[in-house]
PDB file of C-alpha atoms in Angstrom:
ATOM      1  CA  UNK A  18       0.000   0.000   0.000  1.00  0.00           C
ATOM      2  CA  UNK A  19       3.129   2.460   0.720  1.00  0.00           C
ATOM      3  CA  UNK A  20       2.902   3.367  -3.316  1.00  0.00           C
ATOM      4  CA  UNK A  21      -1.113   4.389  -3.519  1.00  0.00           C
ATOM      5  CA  UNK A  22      -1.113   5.816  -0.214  1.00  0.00           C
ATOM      6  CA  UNK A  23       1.813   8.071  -1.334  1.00  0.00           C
ATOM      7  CA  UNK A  24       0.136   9.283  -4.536  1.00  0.00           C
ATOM      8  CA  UNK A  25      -2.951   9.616  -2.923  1.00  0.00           C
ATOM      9  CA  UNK A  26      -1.195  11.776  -0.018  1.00  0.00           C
ATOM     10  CA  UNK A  27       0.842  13.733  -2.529  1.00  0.00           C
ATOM     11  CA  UNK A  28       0.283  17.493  -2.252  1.00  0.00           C
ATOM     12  CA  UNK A  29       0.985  18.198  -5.562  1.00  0.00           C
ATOM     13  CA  UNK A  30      -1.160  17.993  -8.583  1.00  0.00           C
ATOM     14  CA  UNK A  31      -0.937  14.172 -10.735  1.00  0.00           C
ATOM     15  CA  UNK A  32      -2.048  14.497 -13.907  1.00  0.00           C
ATOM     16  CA  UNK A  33      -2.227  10.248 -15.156  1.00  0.00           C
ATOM     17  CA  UNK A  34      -1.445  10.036 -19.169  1.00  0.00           C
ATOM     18  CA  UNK A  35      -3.529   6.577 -20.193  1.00  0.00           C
ATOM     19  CA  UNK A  36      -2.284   5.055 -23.482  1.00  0.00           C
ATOM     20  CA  UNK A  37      -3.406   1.060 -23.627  1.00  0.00           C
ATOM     21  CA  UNK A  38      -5.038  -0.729 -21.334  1.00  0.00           C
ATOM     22  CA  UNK A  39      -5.760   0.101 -17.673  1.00  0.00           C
ATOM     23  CA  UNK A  40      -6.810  -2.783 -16.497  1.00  0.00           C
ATOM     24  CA  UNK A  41      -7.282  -3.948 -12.520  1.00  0.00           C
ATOM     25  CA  UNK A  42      -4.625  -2.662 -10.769  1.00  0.00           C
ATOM     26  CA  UNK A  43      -3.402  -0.234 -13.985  1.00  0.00           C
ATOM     27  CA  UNK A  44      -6.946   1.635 -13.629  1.00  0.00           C
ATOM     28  CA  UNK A  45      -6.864   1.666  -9.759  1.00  0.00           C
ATOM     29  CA  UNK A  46      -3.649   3.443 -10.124  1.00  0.00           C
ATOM     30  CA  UNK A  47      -4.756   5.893 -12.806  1.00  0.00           C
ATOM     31  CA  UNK A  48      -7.432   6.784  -9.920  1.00  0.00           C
ATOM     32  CA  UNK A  49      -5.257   8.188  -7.599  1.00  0.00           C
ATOM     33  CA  UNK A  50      -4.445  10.565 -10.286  1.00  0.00           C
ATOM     34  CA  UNK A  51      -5.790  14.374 -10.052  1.00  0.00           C
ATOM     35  CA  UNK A  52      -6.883  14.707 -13.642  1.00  0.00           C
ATOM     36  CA  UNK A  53      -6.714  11.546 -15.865  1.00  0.00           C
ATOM     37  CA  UNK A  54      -6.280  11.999 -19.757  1.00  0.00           C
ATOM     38  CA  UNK A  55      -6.569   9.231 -21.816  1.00  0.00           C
ATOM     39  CA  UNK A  56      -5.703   8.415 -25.760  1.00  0.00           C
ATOM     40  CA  UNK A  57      -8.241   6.947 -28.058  1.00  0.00           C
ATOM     41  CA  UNK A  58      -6.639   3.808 -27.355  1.00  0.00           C
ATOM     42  CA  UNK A  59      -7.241   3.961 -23.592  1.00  0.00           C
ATOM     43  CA  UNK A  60      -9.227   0.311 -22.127  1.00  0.00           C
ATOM     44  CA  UNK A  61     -10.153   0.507 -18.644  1.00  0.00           C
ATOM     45  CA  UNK A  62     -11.913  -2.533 -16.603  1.00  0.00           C
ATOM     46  CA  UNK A  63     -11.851  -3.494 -12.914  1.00  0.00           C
ATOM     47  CA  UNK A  64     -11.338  -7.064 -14.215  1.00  0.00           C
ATOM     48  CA  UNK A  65     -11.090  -8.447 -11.114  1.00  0.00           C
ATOM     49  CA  UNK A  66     -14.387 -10.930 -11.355  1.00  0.00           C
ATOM     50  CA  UNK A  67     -12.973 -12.914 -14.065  1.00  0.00           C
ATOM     51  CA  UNK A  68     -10.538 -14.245 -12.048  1.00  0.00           C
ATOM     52  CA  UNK A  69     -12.084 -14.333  -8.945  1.00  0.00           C
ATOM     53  CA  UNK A  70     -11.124 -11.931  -6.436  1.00  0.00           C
ATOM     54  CA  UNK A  71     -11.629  -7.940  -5.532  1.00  0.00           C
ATOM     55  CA  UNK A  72     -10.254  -4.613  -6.410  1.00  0.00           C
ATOM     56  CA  UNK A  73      -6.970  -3.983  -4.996  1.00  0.00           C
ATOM     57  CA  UNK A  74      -5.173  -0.552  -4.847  1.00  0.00           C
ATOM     58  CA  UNK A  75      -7.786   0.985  -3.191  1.00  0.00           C
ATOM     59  CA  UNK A  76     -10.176   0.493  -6.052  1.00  0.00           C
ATOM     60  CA  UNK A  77     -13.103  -0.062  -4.045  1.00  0.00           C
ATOM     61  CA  UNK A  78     -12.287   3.120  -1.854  1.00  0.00           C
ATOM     62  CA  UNK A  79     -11.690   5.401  -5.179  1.00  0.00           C
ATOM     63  CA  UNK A  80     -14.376   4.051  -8.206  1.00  0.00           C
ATOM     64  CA  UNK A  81     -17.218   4.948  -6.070  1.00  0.00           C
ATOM     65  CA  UNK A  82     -16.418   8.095  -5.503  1.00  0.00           C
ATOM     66  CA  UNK A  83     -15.830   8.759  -9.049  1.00  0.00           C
ATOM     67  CA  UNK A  84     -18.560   7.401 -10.695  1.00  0.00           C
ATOM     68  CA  UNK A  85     -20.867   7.070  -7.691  1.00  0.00           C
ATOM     69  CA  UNK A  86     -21.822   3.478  -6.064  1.00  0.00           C
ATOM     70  CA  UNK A  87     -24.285   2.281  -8.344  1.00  0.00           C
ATOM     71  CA  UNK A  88     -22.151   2.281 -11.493  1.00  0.00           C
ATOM     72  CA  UNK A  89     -18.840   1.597  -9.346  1.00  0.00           C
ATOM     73  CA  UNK A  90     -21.178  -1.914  -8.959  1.00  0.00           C
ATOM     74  CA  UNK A  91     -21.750  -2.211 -12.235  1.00  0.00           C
ATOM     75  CA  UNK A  92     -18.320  -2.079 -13.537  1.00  0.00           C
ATOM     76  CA  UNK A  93     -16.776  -4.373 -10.294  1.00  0.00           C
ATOM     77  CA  UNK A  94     -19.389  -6.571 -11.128  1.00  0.00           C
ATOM     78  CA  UNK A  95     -19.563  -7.516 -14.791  1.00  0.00           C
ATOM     79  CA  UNK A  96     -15.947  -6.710 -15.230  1.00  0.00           C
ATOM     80  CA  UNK A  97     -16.961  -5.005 -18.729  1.00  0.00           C
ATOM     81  CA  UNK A  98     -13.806  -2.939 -20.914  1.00  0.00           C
ATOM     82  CA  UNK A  99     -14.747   0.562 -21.464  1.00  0.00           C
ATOM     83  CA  UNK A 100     -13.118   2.411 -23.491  1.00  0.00           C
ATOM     84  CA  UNK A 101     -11.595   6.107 -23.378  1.00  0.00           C
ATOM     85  CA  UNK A 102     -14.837   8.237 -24.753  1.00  0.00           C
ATOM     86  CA  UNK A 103     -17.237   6.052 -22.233  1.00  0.00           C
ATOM     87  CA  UNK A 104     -14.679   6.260 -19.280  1.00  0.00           C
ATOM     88  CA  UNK A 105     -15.074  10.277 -20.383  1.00  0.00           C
ATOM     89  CA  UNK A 106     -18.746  10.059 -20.201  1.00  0.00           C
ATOM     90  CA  UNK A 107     -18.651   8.675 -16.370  1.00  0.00           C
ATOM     91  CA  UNK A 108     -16.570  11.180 -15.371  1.00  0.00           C
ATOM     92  CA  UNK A 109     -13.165   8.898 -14.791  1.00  0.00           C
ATOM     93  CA  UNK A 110     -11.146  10.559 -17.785  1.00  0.00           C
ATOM     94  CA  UNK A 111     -10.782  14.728 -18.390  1.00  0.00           C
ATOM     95  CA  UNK A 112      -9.530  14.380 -22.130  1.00  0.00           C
ATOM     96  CA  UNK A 113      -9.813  12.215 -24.911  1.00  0.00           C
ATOM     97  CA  UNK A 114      -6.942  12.921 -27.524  1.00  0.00           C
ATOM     98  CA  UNK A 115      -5.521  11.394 -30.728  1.00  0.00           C
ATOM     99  CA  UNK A 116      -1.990   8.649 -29.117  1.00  0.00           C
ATOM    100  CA  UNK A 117       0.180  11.314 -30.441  1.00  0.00           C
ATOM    101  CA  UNK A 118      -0.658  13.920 -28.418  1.00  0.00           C
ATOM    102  CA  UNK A 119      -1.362  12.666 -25.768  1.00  0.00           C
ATOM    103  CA  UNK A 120       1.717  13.420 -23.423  1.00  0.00           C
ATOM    104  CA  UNK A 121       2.081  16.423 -25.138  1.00  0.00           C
ATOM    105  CA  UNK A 122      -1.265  17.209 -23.961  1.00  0.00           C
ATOM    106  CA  UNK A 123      -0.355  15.730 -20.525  1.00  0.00           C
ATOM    107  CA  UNK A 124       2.632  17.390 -19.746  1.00  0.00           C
ATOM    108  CA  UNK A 125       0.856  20.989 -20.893  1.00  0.00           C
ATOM    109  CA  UNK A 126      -1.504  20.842 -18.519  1.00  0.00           C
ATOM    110  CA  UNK A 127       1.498  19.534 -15.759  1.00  0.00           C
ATOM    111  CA  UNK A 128       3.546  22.510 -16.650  1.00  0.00           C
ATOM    112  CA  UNK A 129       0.503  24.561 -16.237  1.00  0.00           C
ATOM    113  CA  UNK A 130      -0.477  23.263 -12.804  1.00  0.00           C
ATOM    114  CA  UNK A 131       3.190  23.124 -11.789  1.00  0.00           C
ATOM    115  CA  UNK A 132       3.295  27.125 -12.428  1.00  0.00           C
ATOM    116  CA  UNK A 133       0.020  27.728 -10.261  1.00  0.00           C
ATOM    117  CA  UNK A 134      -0.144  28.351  -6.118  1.00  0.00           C
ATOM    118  CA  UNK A 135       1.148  24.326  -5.521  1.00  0.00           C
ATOM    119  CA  UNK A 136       0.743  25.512  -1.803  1.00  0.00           C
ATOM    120  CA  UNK A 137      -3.309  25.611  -2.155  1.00  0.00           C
ATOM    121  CA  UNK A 138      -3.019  23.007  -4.452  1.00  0.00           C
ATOM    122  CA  UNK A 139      -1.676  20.681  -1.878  1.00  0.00           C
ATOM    123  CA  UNK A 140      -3.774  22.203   0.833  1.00  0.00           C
ATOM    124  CA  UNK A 141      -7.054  21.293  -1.438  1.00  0.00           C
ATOM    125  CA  UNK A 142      -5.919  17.951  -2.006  1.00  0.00           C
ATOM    126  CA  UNK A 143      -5.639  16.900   1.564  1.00  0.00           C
ATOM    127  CA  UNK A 144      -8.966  18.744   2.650  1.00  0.00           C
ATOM    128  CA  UNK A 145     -10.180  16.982  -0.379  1.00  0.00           C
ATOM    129  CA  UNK A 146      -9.157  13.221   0.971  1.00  0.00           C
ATOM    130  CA  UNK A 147     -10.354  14.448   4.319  1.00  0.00           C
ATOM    131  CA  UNK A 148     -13.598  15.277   3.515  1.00  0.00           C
ATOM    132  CA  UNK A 149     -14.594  11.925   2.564  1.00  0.00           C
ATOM    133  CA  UNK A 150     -14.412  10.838   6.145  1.00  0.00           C
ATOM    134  CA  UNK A 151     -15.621  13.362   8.273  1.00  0.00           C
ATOM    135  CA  UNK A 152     -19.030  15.058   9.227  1.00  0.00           C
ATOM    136  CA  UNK A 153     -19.337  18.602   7.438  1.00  0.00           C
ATOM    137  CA  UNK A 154     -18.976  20.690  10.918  1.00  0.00           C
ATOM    138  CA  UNK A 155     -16.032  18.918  11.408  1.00  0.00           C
ATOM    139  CA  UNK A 156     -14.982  19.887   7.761  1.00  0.00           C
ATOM    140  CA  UNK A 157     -15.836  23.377   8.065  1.00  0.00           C
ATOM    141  CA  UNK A 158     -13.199  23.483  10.933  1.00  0.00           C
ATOM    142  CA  UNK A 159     -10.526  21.920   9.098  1.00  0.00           C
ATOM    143  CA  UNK A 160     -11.487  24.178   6.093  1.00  0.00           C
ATOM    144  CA  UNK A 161     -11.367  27.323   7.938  1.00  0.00           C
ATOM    145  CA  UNK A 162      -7.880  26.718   9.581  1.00  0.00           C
ATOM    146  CA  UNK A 163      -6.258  25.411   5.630  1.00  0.00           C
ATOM    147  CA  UNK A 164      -7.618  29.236   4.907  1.00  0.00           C
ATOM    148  CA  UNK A 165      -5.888  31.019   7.528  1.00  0.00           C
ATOM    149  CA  UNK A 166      -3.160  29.124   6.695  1.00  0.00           C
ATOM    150  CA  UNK A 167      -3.121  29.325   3.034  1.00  0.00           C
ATOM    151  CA  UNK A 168      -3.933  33.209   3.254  1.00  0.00           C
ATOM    152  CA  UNK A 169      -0.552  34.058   5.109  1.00  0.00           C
ATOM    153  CA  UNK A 170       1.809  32.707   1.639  1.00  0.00           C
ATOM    154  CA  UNK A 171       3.493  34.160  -0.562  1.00  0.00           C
ATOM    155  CA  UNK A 172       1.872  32.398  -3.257  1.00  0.00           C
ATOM    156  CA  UNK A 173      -1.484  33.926  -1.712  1.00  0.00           C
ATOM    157  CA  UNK A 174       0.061  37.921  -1.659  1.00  0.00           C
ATOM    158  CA  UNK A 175       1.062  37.249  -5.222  1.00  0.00           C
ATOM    159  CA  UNK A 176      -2.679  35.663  -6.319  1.00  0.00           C
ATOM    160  CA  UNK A 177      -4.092  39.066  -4.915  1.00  0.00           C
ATOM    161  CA  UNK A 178      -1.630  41.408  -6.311  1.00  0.00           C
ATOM    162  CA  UNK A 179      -1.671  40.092  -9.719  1.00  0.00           C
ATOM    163  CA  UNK A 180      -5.886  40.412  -9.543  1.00  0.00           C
ATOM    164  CA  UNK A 181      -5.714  43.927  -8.632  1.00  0.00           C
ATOM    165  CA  UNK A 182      -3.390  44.686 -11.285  1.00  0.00           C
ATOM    166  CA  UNK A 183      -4.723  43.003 -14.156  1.00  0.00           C
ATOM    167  CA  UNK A 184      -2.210  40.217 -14.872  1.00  0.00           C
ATOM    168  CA  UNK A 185      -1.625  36.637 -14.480  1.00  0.00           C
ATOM    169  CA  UNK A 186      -0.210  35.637 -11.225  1.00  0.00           C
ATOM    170  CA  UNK A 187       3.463  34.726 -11.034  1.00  0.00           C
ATOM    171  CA  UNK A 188       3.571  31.680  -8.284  1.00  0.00           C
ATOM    172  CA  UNK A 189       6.871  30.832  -6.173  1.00  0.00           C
ATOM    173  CA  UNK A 190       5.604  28.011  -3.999  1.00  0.00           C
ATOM    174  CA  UNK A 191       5.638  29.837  -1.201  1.00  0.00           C
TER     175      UNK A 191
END
């Protein structure tokens, strides 16, 4: 478990490039991503029935809360292929793009979020994964305290200064 619960602990944005098949384990992993694209060639099936035995990598945990429980069922339980345009459809993939630009595609959109306030970024990510488990007073807490927090960066000054004056922001990291 040390791999997915790193990835789905990392405080930076993943952005998961699917080319081929993402099948079991492969599409449990491509849910810990942040934003999933996908080529046209992109399969994705929680095979797991066919041979007998459940999701692993947390795919029970993550599918649901993708797709919500009653499809997550459906697609544990027949163990169908979809492919890239339906996995779109269910909200699992971003993008759909042509196999040749698809990590040039992938690593835009990387560069992109690597250049934004990765501070908040983080921050939102682990509220995020928190909010799954806990009661929504209990949430508004944590919520409130990531804002103070967040609000006292450099990253944050920067956000407001390049609003006021017109521009895009300039993030550090900080």
């Amino acid at each position: 478990h040390r791999v997915t619960l790193s990835l789905f602990h990392l405080e930076i944005p993943v952005v998961m490039a699917v080319n081929g098949p993402a099948v079991g384990v492969g599409f449990n992993i491509a849910l810990l991503g942040d934003i999933i694209l996908a080529s046209e060639n992109a399969v994705f099936s929680q095979i797991y029935a066919r041979v007998g035995i459940i999701p692993d990598g947390g795919g029970l945990y993550l599918l649901a809360r993708v797709v919500g429980l009653q499809k997550a069922k459906e697609l544990i339980l027949t163990a169908e292929k979809i492919d890239a345009h339906r996995a779109k459809q269910l909200g699992i993939v971003r993008e759909v793009y042509p196999e040749d630009e698809l990590m040039r595609e992938a690593m835009d959109l990387a560069t992109r979020l690597a250049q934004g306030p990765t501070r908040a970024f983080g921050l939102s990510k682990a509220l995020l994964n928190k909010s799954l488990g806990i009661g929504f007073e209990a949430f508004l807490e944590m919520e409130a305290l990531g804002e103070s927090y967040i609000m006292q960066t450099l990253d944050h000054q920067e956000g407001i200064k390049a609003f006021k004056e017109k521009r895009p922001p300039r993030f550090s990291g900080r």
